[in-house]
Amino acid sequence: MQDDWLDKVKWARNGLVPVVAQEAGSGRVLTVAWMNREALARTVETGEAHYWSRSRGRLWRKGEQSGHVQRVLELRLDCDADVVLLAVEQEGGIACHTGRERCFFRKLEEGEWVTTDPVLRDPALIYGKK
Amino acid sequence: MQDDWLDKVKWARNGLVPVVAQEAGSGRVLTVAWMNREALARTVETGEAHYWSRSRGRLWRKGEQSGHVQRVLELRLDCDADVVLLAVEQEGGIACHTGRERCFFRKLEEGEWVTTDPVLRDPALIYGKK
């Protein structure tokens, strides 16, 4: 596989770029996560979103535990080549670890971040904890 | 103005968070830029997107030079409180400094980033250079 396209990405000093995942159908912005070179390569190879988990310090196939895989329909790169945009199909309709459709479930209303989106599935069920 | 909502944002060590600006009507993701605390405060006060320019090292009102202001209809915060999502109306229909609607004008096709979006207005005209 030719890697020119990977070289075109301007990785930050920590080797990462931010990645926006947008639901292809609705246009909803689901998540923003981070990729390193390997995560982006695997995303394209497999057609499923892979990220770099900064908290866990490891590569992470989105949905590996939850089953909430993101099938990638389109990848885009911005003008500065330092942000990636994915159009995805979100398996299960749940992208957020809180059991909500998207991570952006809070909206600023009169000086407060108000939760506007319901929990669709209890995270304890998603992640199999008691 | 109460600042609790600003304190809820988890600013990175460099004092910034990434901000996704999405066109409210079409759902198009236009830009990803960065805000510091002041930029976010001013965005809410004025209803127009303000960012922190990392390259210029200063606060920047989007459109201050180009006229391509972003009117902010909605602000959202993600589950980790470290990414902001804006729903905006993009003045002039041009968000990118290249004169295109959006910064994400390149798409990955068979191992190449292919430019898919036209230049709507010559940047030399937008920025008044010869």
CSV table of C-alpha atoms in Angstrom, one decimal, chain B:
chain,number,residue,atom,x,y,z
B,1,MET,CA,-21.7,37.1,33.6
B,2,GLN,CA,-21.4,33.8,35.5
B,3,ASP,CA,-18.4,31.8,34.5
B,4,ASP,CA,-19.3,28.4,35.8
B,5,TRP,CA,-19.9,27.1,32.2
B,6,LEU,CA,-16.4,28.2,31.2
B,7,ASP,CA,-14.9,26.4,34.2
B,8,LYS,CA,-16.7,23.2,33.1
B,9,VAL,CA,-14.7,23.1,29.9
B,10,LYS,CA,-11.5,21.0,30.2
B,11,TRP,CA,-8.9,23.2,28.6
B,12,ALA,CA,-5.8,21.4,27.5
B,13,ARG,CA,-2.5,22.3,29.1
B,14,ASN,CA,-1.9,24.9,26.4
B,15,GLY,CA,-5.3,26.4,27.3
B,16,LEU,CA,-7.1,25.4,24.2
B,17,VAL,CA,-9.9,23.1,23.0
B,18,PRO,CA,-10.7,22.0,19.5
B,19,VAL,CA,-13.9,23.5,18.1
B,20,VAL,CA,-15.9,22.0,15.2
B,21,ALA,CA,-18.1,24.5,13.3
B,22,GLN,CA,-20.9,23.0,11.4
B,23,GLU,CA,-23.3,24.8,9.0
B,24,ALA,CA,-26.6,24.7,10.7
B,25,GLY,CA,-28.7,24.3,7.6
B,26,SER,CA,-26.8,21.7,5.6
B,27,GLY,CA,-24.9,20.0,8.4
B,28,ARG,CA,-21.7,20.4,6.5
B,29,VAL,CA,-18.6,20.4,8.8
B,30,LEU,CA,-16.9,23.7,7.7
B,31,THR,CA,-13.9,24.1,9.9
B,32,VAL,CA,-12.1,22.8,13.0
B,33,ALA,CA,-10.2,25.5,14.9
B,34,TRP,CA,-9.1,26.2,18.4
B,35,MET,CA,-10.5,28.3,21.3
B,36,ASN,CA,-9.1,29.5,24.5
B,37,ARG,CA,-11.2,30.7,27.4
B,38,GLU,CA,-11.4,34.2,26.1
B,39,ALA,CA,-12.3,33.1,22.6
B,40,LEU,CA,-15.2,31.0,23.9
B,41,ALA,CA,-16.4,33.8,26.2
B,42,ARG,CA,-16.4,36.3,23.4
B,43,THR,CA,-18.1,33.9,21.0
B,44,VAL,CA,-21.0,33.6,23.5
B,45,GLU,CA,-21.1,37.3,24.3
B,46,THR,CA,-21.1,38.4,20.6
B,47,GLY,CA,-22.8,35.5,18.9
B,48,GLU,CA,-20.0,35.4,16.4
B,49,ALA,CA,-17.3,32.7,16.4
B,50,HIS,CA,-13.9,33.8,17.9
B,51,TYR,CA,-10.9,31.5,17.8
B,52,TRP,CA,-7.4,31.4,19.0
B,53,SER,CA,-5.0,31.4,16.1
B,54,ARG,CA,-2.1,29.1,16.9
B,55,SER,CA,0.0,30.3,14.0
B,56,ARG,CA,-0.5,34.0,14.8
B,57,GLY,CA,-0.6,33.5,18.5
B,58,ARG,CA,-3.7,35.8,19.0
B,59,LEU,CA,-7.4,35.9,19.4
B,60,TRP,CA,-9.2,36.0,16.1
B,61,ARG,CA,-12.7,36.9,15.2
B,62,LYS,CA,-13.6,34.6,12.3
B,63,GLY,CA,-14.2,36.8,9.3
B,64,GLU,CA,-12.5,39.9,10.7
B,65,GLN,CA,-10.6,40.3,7.5
B,66,SER,CA,-12.6,38.3,5.0
B,67,GLY,CA,-16.0,39.3,6.2
B,68,HIS,CA,-16.9,35.6,6.4
B,69,VAL,CA,-18.3,35.8,9.9
B,70,GLN,CA,-19.8,32.7,11.6
B,71,ARG,CA,-23.0,33.5,13.4
B,72,VAL,CA,-23.4,31.0,16.2
B,73,LEU,CA,-26.8,29.4,16.7
B,74,GLU,CA,-25.9,26.7,19.1
B,75,LEU,CA,-22.9,25.6,21.2
B,76,ARG,CA,-22.4,22.0,22.4
B,77,LEU,CA,-19.9,20.4,24.7
B,78,ASP,CA,-18.8,16.7,24.4
B,79,CYS,CA,-18.9,14.0,27.1
B,80,ASP,CA,-15.3,14.7,28.1
B,81,ALA,CA,-15.9,18.4,28.1
B,82,ASP,CA,-12.8,19.0,25.9
B,83,VAL,CA,-14.4,19.6,22.5
B,84,VAL,CA,-16.9,22.3,21.5
B,85,LEU,CA,-19.4,22.0,18.6
B,86,LEU,CA,-20.9,25.1,17.0
B,87,ALA,CA,-23.9,25.2,14.7
B,88,VAL,CA,-23.3,28.3,12.6
B,89,GLU,CA,-24.6,30.4,9.7
B,90,GLN,CA,-21.6,31.0,7.5
B,91,GLU,CA,-21.6,34.5,6.1
B,92,GLY,CA,-20.8,34.4,2.3
B,93,GLY,CA,-21.0,30.6,2.3
B,94,ILE,CA,-17.2,30.5,2.5
B,95,ALA,CA,-15.5,29.2,5.6
B,96,CYS,CA,-12.1,28.3,4.2
B,97,HIS,CA,-9.2,30.7,3.6
B,98,THR,CA,-8.8,29.0,0.2
B,99,GLY,CA,-12.1,30.5,-0.9
B,100,ARG,CA,-14.0,27.3,-0.6
B,101,GLU,CA,-17.2,26.5,1.3
B,102,ARG,CA,-15.4,24.3,3.8
B,103,CYS,CA,-11.9,23.4,4.8
B,104,PHE,CA,-12.6,19.7,4.2
B,105,PHE,CA,-12.4,20.0,0.4
B,106,ARG,CA,-10.1,16.9,0.0
B,107,LYS,CA,-11.4,13.4,-0.1
B,108,LEU,CA,-9.5,10.2,0.1
B,109,GLU,CA,-9.9,8.2,-3.2
B,110,GLU,CA,-7.8,5.2,-3.9
B,111,GLY,CA,-4.9,6.3,-1.8
B,112,GLU,CA,-4.9,10.0,-2.8
B,113,TRP,CA,-6.4,13.1,-1.3
B,114,VAL,CA,-8.4,14.5,-4.2
B,115,THR,CA,-9.8,18.0,-4.2
B,116,THR,CA,-13.6,17.8,-4.7
B,117,ASP,CA,-14.8,21.3,-3.9
B,118,PRO,CA,-14.4,24.3,-6.1
B,119,VAL,CA,-13.0,27.7,-5.1
B,120,LEU,CA,-16.0,30.0,-4.8
B,121,ARG,CA,-14.0,33.2,-4.6
B,122,ASP,CA,-10.4,33.9,-5.3
B,123,PRO,CA,-8.6,34.4,-1.9
B,124,ALA,CA,-6.7,37.4,-3.4
B,125,LEU,CA,-10.1,39.1,-3.7
B,126,ILE,CA,-11.3,38.0,-0.3
B,127,TYR,CA,-8.2,39.2,1.5
B,128,GLY,CA,-7.5,42.2,-0.7
B,129,LYS,CA,-4.1,41.2,-1.9
B,130,LYS,CA,-2.8,41.8,-5.4
